[in-house]
Amino acid sequence: MRIKDLQVRKQRYLAGAEMLRTLILQCMDTRGEKAISSPELTLGITTRSPDVVVTDEAAVPSRFFTPQPPKLDKKALKDAVLTDGEVIDGVSLGNGKISLTIRRK
């Protein structure tokens, strides 16, 4: 019973931390700040490359699947679309994300 109570408490703390992280990221993005430094930590916003969104897996060429068992090789697919500029049926680009980086000193 005690373990379950502690697990619920842990999830509550993790959810609160994620909510704070999202709030800080939104505030920094709204203000146009890329980094905030203090003696204890540094907060920074980085822009990530767009993700590949597979809309129709059956339309993707077989070279992007790894054999036995068939599994979509998203890294090769992302490289082909982003690096080589290849247009592949069943694949589109999602929006790039921004993320918050926290470094402790």
PDB file of N, CA, C and O in Angstrom, residues 23-97:
ATOM      1  N   LEU A  23       5.532  25.696 -18.966  1.00  0.00           N
ATOM      2  CA  LEU A  23       5.244  27.104 -18.689  1.00  0.00           C
ATOM      3  C   LEU A  23       6.479  27.980 -18.921  1.00  0.00           C
ATOM      4  O   LEU A  23       6.390  29.035 -19.554  1.00  0.00           O
ATOM      5  N   ILE A  24       7.639  27.530 -18.447  1.00  0.00           N
ATOM      6  CA  ILE A  24       8.883  28.281 -18.647  1.00  0.00           C
ATOM      7  C   ILE A  24       9.190  28.391 -20.139  1.00  0.00           C
ATOM      8  O   ILE A  24       9.545  29.463 -20.643  1.00  0.00           O
ATOM      9  N   LEU A  25       9.038  27.286 -20.865  1.00  0.00           N
ATOM     10  CA  LEU A  25       9.297  27.283 -22.306  1.00  0.00           C
ATOM     11  C   LEU A  25       8.371  28.258 -23.026  1.00  0.00           C
ATOM     12  O   LEU A  25       8.819  29.048 -23.867  1.00  0.00           O
ATOM     13  N   GLN A  26       7.098  28.253 -22.683  1.00  0.00           N
ATOM     14  CA  GLN A  26       6.140  29.163 -23.322  1.00  0.00           C
ATOM     15  C   GLN A  26       6.477  30.620 -23.007  1.00  0.00           C
ATOM     16  O   GLN A  26       6.414  31.482 -23.896  1.00  0.00           O
ATOM     17  N   CYS A  27       6.821  30.909 -21.765  1.00  0.00           N
ATOM     18  CA  CYS A  27       7.167  32.287 -21.385  1.00  0.00           C
ATOM     19  C   CYS A  27       8.424  32.765 -22.107  1.00  0.00           C
ATOM     20  O   CYS A  27       8.468  33.895 -22.618  1.00  0.00           O
ATOM     21  N   MET A  28       9.452  31.923 -22.159  1.00  0.00           N
ATOM     22  CA  MET A  28      10.686  32.303 -22.839  1.00  0.00           C
ATOM     23  C   MET A  28      10.435  32.502 -24.330  1.00  0.00           C
ATOM     24  O   MET A  28      10.964  33.442 -24.924  1.00  0.00           O
ATOM     25  N   ASP A  29       9.631  31.634 -24.934  1.00  0.00           N
ATOM     26  CA  ASP A  29       9.331  31.749 -26.359  1.00  0.00           C
ATOM     27  C   ASP A  29       8.534  33.023 -26.639  1.00  0.00           C
ATOM     28  O   ASP A  29       8.815  33.730 -27.603  1.00  0.00           O
ATOM     29  N   THR A  30       7.571  33.338 -25.778  1.00  0.00           N
ATOM     30  CA  THR A  30       6.763  34.547 -25.951  1.00  0.00           C
ATOM     31  C   THR A  30       7.622  35.801 -25.845  1.00  0.00           C
ATOM     32  O   THR A  30       7.463  36.747 -26.616  1.00  0.00           O
ATOM     33  N   ARG A  31       8.550  35.805 -24.901  1.00  0.00           N
ATOM     34  CA  ARG A  31       9.431  36.971 -24.713  1.00  0.00           C
ATOM     35  C   ARG A  31      10.567  37.018 -25.727  1.00  0.00           C
ATOM     36  O   ARG A  31      11.288  38.006 -25.807  1.00  0.00           O
ATOM     37  N   GLY A  32      10.763  35.943 -26.465  1.00  0.00           N
ATOM     38  CA  GLY A  32      11.829  35.913 -27.467  1.00  0.00           C
ATOM     39  C   GLY A  32      13.203  35.678 -26.867  1.00  0.00           C
ATOM     40  O   GLY A  32      14.212  35.969 -27.495  1.00  0.00           O
ATOM     41  N   GLU A  33      13.252  35.142 -25.661  1.00  0.00           N
ATOM     42  CA  GLU A  33      14.538  34.872 -24.999  1.00  0.00           C
ATOM     43  C   GLU A  33      15.031  33.488 -25.393  1.00  0.00           C
ATOM     44  O   GLU A  33      14.295  32.524 -25.356  1.00  0.00           O
ATOM     45  N   LYS A  34      16.291  33.408 -25.759  1.00  0.00           N
ATOM     46  CA  LYS A  34      16.884  32.126 -26.142  1.00  0.00           C
ATOM     47  C   LYS A  34      17.617  31.469 -24.978  1.00  0.00           C
ATOM     48  O   LYS A  34      17.789  30.264 -24.961  1.00  0.00           O
ATOM     49  N   ALA A  35      18.069  32.272 -24.006  1.00  0.00           N
ATOM     50  CA  ALA A  35      18.797  31.709 -22.869  1.00  0.00           C
ATOM     51  C   ALA A  35      18.655  32.615 -21.658  1.00  0.00           C
ATOM     52  O   ALA A  35      18.554  33.832 -21.783  1.00  0.00           O
ATOM     53  N   ILE A  36      18.640  31.998 -20.488  1.00  0.00           N
ATOM     54  CA  ILE A  36      18.636  32.714 -19.212  1.00  0.00           C
ATOM     55  C   ILE A  36      19.685  32.045 -18.338  1.00  0.00           C
ATOM     56  O   ILE A  36      19.661  30.824 -18.163  1.00  0.00           O
ATOM     57  N   SER A  37      20.615  32.829 -17.804  1.00  0.00           N
ATOM     58  CA  SER A  37      21.675  32.282 -16.961  1.00  0.00           C
ATOM     59  C   SER A  37      21.496  32.759 -15.532  1.00  0.00           C
ATOM     60  O   SER A  37      21.059  33.881 -15.281  1.00  0.00           O
ATOM     61  N   SER A  38      21.858  31.894 -14.604  1.00  0.00           N
ATOM     62  CA  SER A  38      21.902  32.244 -13.191  1.00  0.00           C
ATOM     63  C   SER A  38      23.091  31.491 -12.592  1.00  0.00           C
ATOM     64  O   SER A  38      23.667  30.626 -13.251  1.00  0.00           O
ATOM     65  N   PRO A  39      23.458  31.793 -11.370  1.00  0.00           N
ATOM     66  CA  PRO A  39      24.595  31.073 -10.772  1.00  0.00           C
ATOM     67  C   PRO A  39      24.355  29.563 -10.640  1.00  0.00           C
ATOM     68  O   PRO A  39      25.285  28.780 -10.664  1.00  0.00           O
ATOM     69  N   GLU A  40      23.081  29.140 -10.527  1.00  0.00           N
ATOM     70  CA  GLU A  40      22.785  27.726 -10.317  1.00  0.00           C
ATOM     71  C   GLU A  40      22.531  26.941 -11.595  1.00  0.00           C
ATOM     72  O   GLU A  40      22.777  25.749 -11.663  1.00  0.00           O
ATOM     73  N   LEU A  41      21.972  27.616 -12.633  1.00  0.00           N
ATOM     74  CA  LEU A  41      21.600  26.885 -13.836  1.00  0.00           C
ATOM     75  C   LEU A  41      21.494  27.809 -15.036  1.00  0.00           C
ATOM     76  O   LEU A  41      21.533  29.021 -14.903  1.00  0.00           O
ATOM     77  N   THR A  42      21.375  27.203 -16.182  1.00  0.00           N
ATOM     78  CA  THR A  42      21.172  27.934 -17.427  1.00  0.00           C
ATOM     79  C   THR A  42      19.970  27.320 -18.135  1.00  0.00           C
ATOM     80  O   THR A  42      19.880  26.104 -18.275  1.00  0.00           O
ATOM     81  N   LEU A  43      19.048  28.164 -18.557  1.00  0.00           N
ATOM     82  CA  LEU A  43      17.886  27.717 -19.321  1.00  0.00           C
ATOM     83  C   LEU A  43      18.110  28.135 -20.763  1.00  0.00           C
ATOM     84  O   LEU A  43      18.498  29.264 -21.028  1.00  0.00           O
ATOM     85  N   GLY A  44      17.866  27.246 -21.689  1.00  0.00           N
ATOM     86  CA  GLY A  44      18.065  27.579 -23.093  1.00  0.00           C
ATOM     87  C   GLY A  44      17.009  26.943 -23.967  1.00  0.00           C
ATOM     88  O   GLY A  44      16.533  25.847 -23.689  1.00  0.00           O
ATOM     89  N   ILE A  45      16.620  27.647 -25.014  1.00  0.00           N
ATOM     90  CA  ILE A  45      15.655  27.132 -25.976  1.00  0.00           C
ATOM     91  C   ILE A  45      16.416  26.717 -27.225  1.00  0.00           C
ATOM     92  O   ILE A  45      17.237  27.470 -27.734  1.00  0.00           O
ATOM     93  N   THR A  46      16.152  25.510 -27.679  1.00  0.00           N
ATOM     94  CA  THR A  46      16.739  25.028 -28.924  1.00  0.00           C
ATOM     95  C   THR A  46      15.612  24.650 -29.872  1.00  0.00           C
ATOM     96  O   THR A  46      14.560  24.184 -29.447  1.00  0.00           O
ATOM     97  N   THR A  47      15.835  24.870 -31.148  1.00  0.00           N
ATOM     98  CA  THR A  47      14.853  24.498 -32.157  1.00  0.00           C
ATOM     99  C   THR A  47      15.286  23.176 -32.765  1.00  0.00           C
ATOM    100  O   THR A  47      16.409  23.047 -33.241  1.00  0.00           O
ATOM    101  N   ARG A  48      14.402  22.222 -32.724  1.00  0.00           N
ATOM    102  CA  ARG A  48      14.709  20.900 -33.263  1.00  0.00           C
ATOM    103  C   ARG A  48      14.246  20.803 -34.707  1.00  0.00           C
ATOM    104  O   ARG A  48      13.351  21.509 -35.131  1.00  0.00           O
ATOM    105  N   SER A  49      14.865  19.907 -35.433  1.00  0.00           N
ATOM    106  CA  SER A  49      14.479  19.707 -36.829  1.00  0.00           C
ATOM    107  C   SER A  49      13.093  19.064 -36.887  1.00  0.00           C
ATOM    108  O   SER A  49      12.679  18.383 -35.950  1.00  0.00           O
ATOM    109  N   PRO A  50      12.380  19.266 -37.998  1.00  0.00           N
ATOM    110  CA  PRO A  50      11.034  18.698 -38.095  1.00  0.00           C
ATOM    111  C   PRO A  50      11.056  17.175 -38.107  1.00  0.00           C
ATOM    112  O   PRO A  50      12.013  16.556 -38.588  1.00  0.00           O
ATOM    113  N   ASP A  51      10.014  16.583 -37.550  1.00  0.00           N
ATOM    114  CA  ASP A  51       9.869  15.134 -37.543  1.00  0.00           C
ATOM    115  C   ASP A  51       9.215  14.679 -38.838  1.00  0.00           C
ATOM    116  O   ASP A  51       8.456  15.409 -39.463  1.00  0.00           O
ATOM    117  N   VAL A  52       9.496  13.447 -39.201  1.00  0.00           N
ATOM    118  CA  VAL A  52       8.839  12.831 -40.350  1.00  0.00           C
ATOM    119  C   VAL A  52       7.528  12.235 -39.852  1.00  0.00           C
ATOM    120  O   VAL A  52       7.505  11.493 -38.875  1.00  0.00           O
ATOM    121  N   VAL A  53       6.430  12.578 -40.516  1.00  0.00           N
ATOM    122  CA  VAL A  53       5.115  12.057 -40.153  1.00  0.00           C
ATOM    123  C   VAL A  53       4.681  11.101 -41.254  1.00  0.00           C
ATOM    124  O   VAL A  53       4.514  11.512 -42.398  1.00  0.00           O
ATOM    125  N   VAL A  54       4.520   9.833 -40.918  1.00  0.00           N
ATOM    126  CA  VAL A  54       4.109   8.829 -41.897  1.00  0.00           C
ATOM    127  C   VAL A  54       2.585   8.799 -41.919  1.00  0.00           C
ATOM    128  O   VAL A  54       1.948   8.455 -40.926  1.00  0.00           O
ATOM    129  N   THR A  55       2.009   9.182 -43.055  1.00  0.00           N
ATOM    130  CA  THR A  55       0.554   9.217 -43.182  1.00  0.00           C
ATOM    131  C   THR A  55       0.002   7.938 -43.803  1.00  0.00           C
ATOM    132  O   THR A  55      -1.136   7.573 -43.541  1.00  0.00           O
ATOM    133  N   ASP A  56       0.800   7.259 -44.628  1.00  0.00           N
ATOM    134  CA  ASP A  56       0.375   6.016 -45.258  1.00  0.00           C
ATOM    135  C   ASP A  56       1.584   5.095 -45.362  1.00  0.00           C
ATOM    136  O   ASP A  56       2.361   5.174 -46.308  1.00  0.00           O
ATOM    137  N   GLU A  57       1.752   4.231 -44.375  1.00  0.00           N
ATOM    138  CA  GLU A  57       2.927   3.364 -44.308  1.00  0.00           C
ATOM    139  C   GLU A  57       2.999   2.419 -45.504  1.00  0.00           C
ATOM    140  O   GLU A  57       4.093   2.062 -45.957  1.00  0.00           O
ATOM    141  N   ALA A  58       1.861   2.028 -46.052  1.00  0.00           N
ATOM    142  CA  ALA A  58       1.841   1.102 -47.183  1.00  0.00           C
ATOM    143  C   ALA A  58       2.401   1.755 -48.451  1.00  0.00           C
ATOM    144  O   ALA A  58       2.888   1.067 -49.348  1.00  0.00           O
ATOM    145  N   ALA A  59       2.379   3.080 -48.547  1.00  0.00           N
ATOM    146  CA  ALA A  59       2.863   3.780 -49.739  1.00  0.00           C
ATOM    147  C   ALA A  59       4.365   4.055 -49.684  1.00  0.00           C
ATOM    148  O   ALA A  59       4.954   4.455 -50.685  1.00  0.00           O
ATOM    149  N   VAL A  60       4.999   3.835 -48.544  1.00  0.00           N
ATOM    150  CA  VAL A  60       6.434   4.093 -48.386  1.00  0.00           C
ATOM    151  C   VAL A  60       7.215   2.968 -49.067  1.00  0.00           C
ATOM    152  O   VAL A  60       6.903   1.792 -48.882  1.00  0.00           O
ATOM    153  N   PRO A  61       8.250   3.302 -49.857  1.00  0.00           N
ATOM    154  CA  PRO A  61       9.051   2.272 -50.537  1.00  0.00           C
ATOM    155  C   PRO A  61       9.672   1.287 -49.551  1.00  0.00           C
ATOM    156  O   PRO A  61      10.006   1.634 -48.412  1.00  0.00           O
ATOM    157  N   SER A  62       9.853   0.061 -50.003  1.00  0.00           N
ATOM    158  CA  SER A  62      10.329  -1.016 -49.136  1.00  0.00           C
ATOM    159  C   SER A  62      11.748  -0.803 -48.624  1.00  0.00           C
ATOM    160  O   SER A  62      12.128  -1.375 -47.607  1.00  0.00           O
ATOM    161  N   ARG A  63      12.546   0.045 -49.277  1.00  0.00           N
ATOM    162  CA  ARG A  63      13.933   0.254 -48.818  1.00  0.00           C
ATOM    163  C   ARG A  63      14.005   0.945 -47.465  1.00  0.00           C
ATOM    164  O   ARG A  63      15.053   0.944 -46.813  1.00  0.00           O
ATOM    165  N   PHE A  64      12.908   1.524 -47.008  1.00  0.00           N
ATOM    166  CA  PHE A  64      12.900   2.185 -45.709  1.00  0.00           C
ATOM    167  C   PHE A  64      12.412   1.268 -44.594  1.00  0.00           C
ATOM    168  O   PHE A  64      12.254   1.693 -43.460  1.00  0.00           O
ATOM    169  N   PHE A  65      12.164   0.022 -44.914  1.00  0.00           N
ATOM    170  CA  PHE A  65      11.779  -0.963 -43.917  1.00  0.00           C
ATOM    171  C   PHE A  65      12.970  -1.866 -43.625  1.00  0.00           C
ATOM    172  O   PHE A  65      13.701  -2.246 -44.537  1.00  0.00           O
ATOM    173  N   THR A  66      13.169  -2.211 -42.379  1.00  0.00           N
ATOM    174  CA  THR A  66      14.225  -3.147 -42.022  1.00  0.00           C
ATOM    175  C   THR A  66      13.635  -4.556 -42.094  1.00  0.00           C
ATOM    176  O   THR A  66      12.505  -4.791 -41.664  1.00  0.00           O
ATOM    177  N   PRO A  67      14.384  -5.525 -42.640  1.00  0.00           N
ATOM    178  CA  PRO A  67      13.838  -6.868 -42.817  1.00  0.00           C
ATOM    179  C   PRO A  67      13.693  -7.640 -41.499  1.00  0.00           C
ATOM    180  O   PRO A  67      14.420  -7.399 -40.548  1.00  0.00           O
ATOM    181  N   GLN A  68      12.775  -8.562 -41.493  1.00  0.00           N
ATOM    182  CA  GLN A  68      12.499  -9.563 -40.453  1.00  0.00           C
ATOM    183  C   GLN A  68      12.501  -9.023 -39.044  1.00  0.00           C
ATOM    184  O   GLN A  68      13.542  -8.969 -38.412  1.00  0.00           O
ATOM    185  N   PRO A  69      11.469  -8.714 -38.450  1.00  0.00           N
ATOM    186  CA  PRO A  69      10.153  -8.461 -39.037  1.00  0.00           C
ATOM    187  C   PRO A  69      10.150  -7.076 -39.673  1.00  0.00           C
ATOM    188  O   PRO A  69      10.937  -6.216 -39.277  1.00  0.00           O
ATOM    189  N   PRO A  70       9.278  -6.854 -40.647  1.00  0.00           N
ATOM    190  CA  PRO A  70       9.257  -5.549 -41.310  1.00  0.00           C
ATOM    191  C   PRO A  70       8.990  -4.421 -40.316  1.00  0.00           C
ATOM    192  O   PRO A  70       8.045  -4.478 -39.547  1.00  0.00           O
ATOM    193  N   LYS A  71       9.885  -3.469 -40.317  1.00  0.00           N
ATOM    194  CA  LYS A  71       9.770  -2.330 -39.416  1.00  0.00           C
ATOM    195  C   LYS A  71      10.256  -1.104 -40.175  1.00  0.00           C
ATOM    196  O   LYS A  71      11.277  -1.163 -40.851  1.00  0.00           O
ATOM    197  N   LEU A  72       9.532  -0.041 -40.058  1.00  0.00           N
ATOM    198  CA  LEU A  72       9.879   1.190 -40.757  1.00  0.00           C
ATOM    199  C   LEU A  72      11.149   1.788 -40.162  1.00  0.00           C
ATOM    200  O   LEU A  72      11.250   1.977 -38.953  1.00  0.00           O
ATOM    201  N   ASP A  73      12.160   2.058 -41.004  1.00  0.00           N
ATOM    202  CA  ASP A  73      13.410   2.669 -40.575  1.00  0.00           C
ATOM    203  C   ASP A  73      13.236   4.194 -40.652  1.00  0.00           C
ATOM    204  O   ASP A  73      13.498   4.814 -41.677  1.00  0.00           O
ATOM    205  N   LYS A  74      12.765   4.779 -39.561  1.00  0.00           N
ATOM    206  CA  LYS A  74      12.445   6.207 -39.563  1.00  0.00           C
ATOM    207  C   LYS A  74      13.691   7.076 -39.708  1.00  0.00           C
ATOM    208  O   LYS A  74      13.622   8.163 -40.260  1.00  0.00           O
ATOM    209  N   LYS A  75      14.853   6.606 -39.243  1.00  0.00           N
ATOM    210  CA  LYS A  75      16.069   7.401 -39.381  1.00  0.00           C
ATOM    211  C   LYS A  75      16.441   7.538 -40.853  1.00  0.00           C
ATOM    212  O   LYS A  75      16.725   8.635 -41.330  1.00  0.00           O
ATOM    213  N   ALA A  76      16.428   6.429 -41.602  1.00  0.00           N
ATOM    214  CA  ALA A  76      16.746   6.479 -43.030  1.00  0.00           C
ATOM    215  C   ALA A  76      15.703   7.296 -43.774  1.00  0.00           C
ATOM    216  O   ALA A  76      16.034   8.062 -44.688  1.00  0.00           O
ATOM    217  N   LEU A  77      14.446   7.172 -43.362  1.00  0.00           N
ATOM    218  CA  LEU A  77      13.370   7.928 -43.989  1.00  0.00           C
ATOM    219  C   LEU A  77      13.549   9.416 -43.742  1.00  0.00           C
ATOM    220  O   LEU A  77      13.433  10.233 -44.657  1.00  0.00           O
ATOM    221  N   LYS A  78      13.892   9.782 -42.514  1.00  0.00           N
ATOM    222  CA  LYS A  78      14.105  11.194 -42.171  1.00  0.00           C
ATOM    223  C   LYS A  78      15.302  11.757 -42.924  1.00  0.00           C
ATOM    224  O   LYS A  78      15.251  12.876 -43.440  1.00  0.00           O
ATOM    225  N   ASP A  79      16.386  10.980 -43.014  1.00  0.00           N
ATOM    226  CA  ASP A  79      17.566  11.433 -43.763  1.00  0.00           C
ATOM    227  C   ASP A  79      17.238  11.654 -45.230  1.00  0.00           C
ATOM    228  O   ASP A  79      17.669  12.640 -45.837  1.00  0.00           O
ATOM    229  N   ALA A  80      16.458  10.744 -45.813  1.00  0.00           N
ATOM    230  CA  ALA A  80      16.111  10.867 -47.235  1.00  0.00           C
ATOM    231  C   ALA A  80      15.261  12.099 -47.478  1.00  0.00           C
ATOM    232  O   ALA A  80      15.466  12.824 -48.449  1.00  0.00           O
ATOM    233  N   VAL A  81      14.321  12.367 -46.585  1.00  0.00           N
ATOM    234  CA  VAL A  81      13.415  13.499 -46.780  1.00  0.00           C
ATOM    235  C   VAL A  81      14.106  14.823 -46.442  1.00  0.00           C
ATOM    236  O   VAL A  81      14.045  15.784 -47.209  1.00  0.00           O
ATOM    237  N   LEU A  82      14.784  14.898 -45.288  1.00  0.00           N
ATOM    238  CA  LEU A  82      15.392  16.154 -44.855  1.00  0.00           C
ATOM    239  C   LEU A  82      16.708  16.463 -45.552  1.00  0.00           C
ATOM    240  O   LEU A  82      16.932  17.584 -46.003  1.00  0.00           O
ATOM    241  N   THR A  83      17.593  15.492 -45.632  1.00  0.00           N
ATOM    242  CA  THR A  83      18.917  15.727 -46.184  1.00  0.00           C
ATOM    243  C   THR A  83      18.916  15.725 -47.707  1.00  0.00           C
ATOM    244  O   THR A  83      19.444  16.629 -48.340  1.00  0.00           O
ATOM    245  N   ASP A  84      18.296  14.691 -48.277  1.00  0.00           N
ATOM    246  CA  ASP A  84      18.325  14.537 -49.732  1.00  0.00           C
ATOM    247  C   ASP A  84      17.187  15.271 -50.429  1.00  0.00           C
ATOM    248  O   ASP A  84      17.180  15.369 -51.655  1.00  0.00           O
ATOM    249  N   GLY A  85      16.200  15.729 -49.680  1.00  0.00           N
ATOM    250  CA  GLY A  85      15.072  16.446 -50.266  1.00  0.00           C
ATOM    251  C   GLY A  85      14.154  15.558 -51.095  1.00  0.00           C
ATOM    252  O   GLY A  85      13.420  16.032 -51.953  1.00  0.00           O
ATOM    253  N   GLU A  86      14.198  14.274 -50.818  1.00  0.00           N
ATOM    254  CA  GLU A  86      13.409  13.315 -51.585  1.00  0.00           C
ATOM    255  C   GLU A  86      11.927  13.424 -51.206  1.00  0.00           C
ATOM    256  O   GLU A  86      11.585  13.599 -50.043  1.00  0.00           O
ATOM    257  N   VAL A  87      11.056  13.313 -52.190  1.00  0.00           N
ATOM    258  CA  VAL A  87       9.612  13.309 -51.953  1.00  0.00           C
ATOM    259  C   VAL A  87       9.152  11.858 -51.981  1.00  0.00           C
ATOM    260  O   VAL A  87       9.338  11.160 -52.975  1.00  0.00           O
ATOM    261  N   ILE A  88       8.563  11.397 -50.873  1.00  0.00           N
ATOM    262  CA  ILE A  88       8.170   9.999 -50.736  1.00  0.00           C
ATOM    263  C   ILE A  88       6.680   9.937 -50.469  1.00  0.00           C
ATOM    264  O   ILE A  88       6.181  10.631 -49.574  1.00  0.00           O
ATOM    265  N   ASP A  89       5.972   9.100 -51.231  1.00  0.00           N
ATOM    266  CA  ASP A  89       4.539   8.934 -51.008  1.00  0.00           C
ATOM    267  C   ASP A  89       4.282   8.406 -49.600  1.00  0.00           C
ATOM    268  O   ASP A  89       5.005   7.543 -49.111  1.00  0.00           O
ATOM    269  N   GLY A  90       3.279   8.928 -48.951  1.00  0.00           N
ATOM    270  CA  GLY A  90       2.904   8.474 -47.616  1.00  0.00           C
ATOM    271  C   GLY A  90       3.681   9.133 -46.498  1.00  0.00           C
ATOM    272  O   GLY A  90       3.560   8.742 -45.350  1.00  0.00           O
ATOM    273  N   VAL A  91       4.495  10.127 -46.815  1.00  0.00           N
ATOM    274  CA  VAL A  91       5.322  10.795 -45.804  1.00  0.00           C
ATOM    275  C   VAL A  91       5.202  12.297 -45.971  1.00  0.00           C
ATOM    276  O   VAL A  91       5.212  12.812 -47.088  1.00  0.00           O
ATOM    277  N   SER A  92       5.081  13.001 -44.856  1.00  0.00           N
ATOM    278  CA  SER A  92       5.104  14.461 -44.866  1.00  0.00           C
ATOM    279  C   SER A  92       5.962  14.930 -43.703  1.00  0.00           C
ATOM    280  O   SER A  92       6.327  14.144 -42.836  1.00  0.00           O
ATOM    281  N   LEU A  93       6.318  16.206 -43.695  1.00  0.00           N
ATOM    282  CA  LEU A  93       7.118  16.757 -42.606  1.00  0.00           C
ATOM    283  C   LEU A  93       6.203  17.410 -41.587  1.00  0.00           C
ATOM    284  O   LEU A  93       5.295  18.147 -41.943  1.00  0.00           O
ATOM    285  N   GLY A  94       6.472  17.145 -40.328  1.00  0.00           N
ATOM    286  CA  GLY A  94       5.753  17.821 -39.259  1.00  0.00           C
ATOM    287  C   GLY A  94       6.441  19.139 -38.959  1.00  0.00           C
ATOM    288  O   GLY A  94       7.465  19.481 -39.548  1.00  0.00           O
ATOM    289  N   ASN A  95       5.880  19.898 -38.060  1.00  0.00           N
ATOM    290  CA  ASN A  95       6.489  21.156 -37.652  1.00  0.00           C
ATOM    291  C   ASN A  95       7.663  20.878 -36.728  1.00  0.00           C
ATOM    292  O   ASN A  95       7.627  19.963 -35.921  1.00  0.00           O
ATOM    293  N   GLY A  96       8.721  21.674 -36.837  1.00  0.00           N
ATOM    294  CA  GLY A  96       9.831  21.553 -35.909  1.00  0.00           C
ATOM    295  C   GLY A  96       9.375  21.978 -34.517  1.00  0.00           C
ATOM    296  O   GLY A  96       8.441  22.758 -34.366  1.00  0.00           O
ATOM    297  N   LYS A  97      10.002  21.442 -33.516  1.00  0.00           N
ATOM    298  CA  LYS A  97       9.623  21.755 -32.142  1.00  0.00           C
ATOM    299  C   LYS A  97      10.689  22.623 -31.494  1.00  0.00           C
ATOM    300  O   LYS A  97      11.824  22.664 -31.932  1.00  0.00           O
TER     301      LYS A  97
END
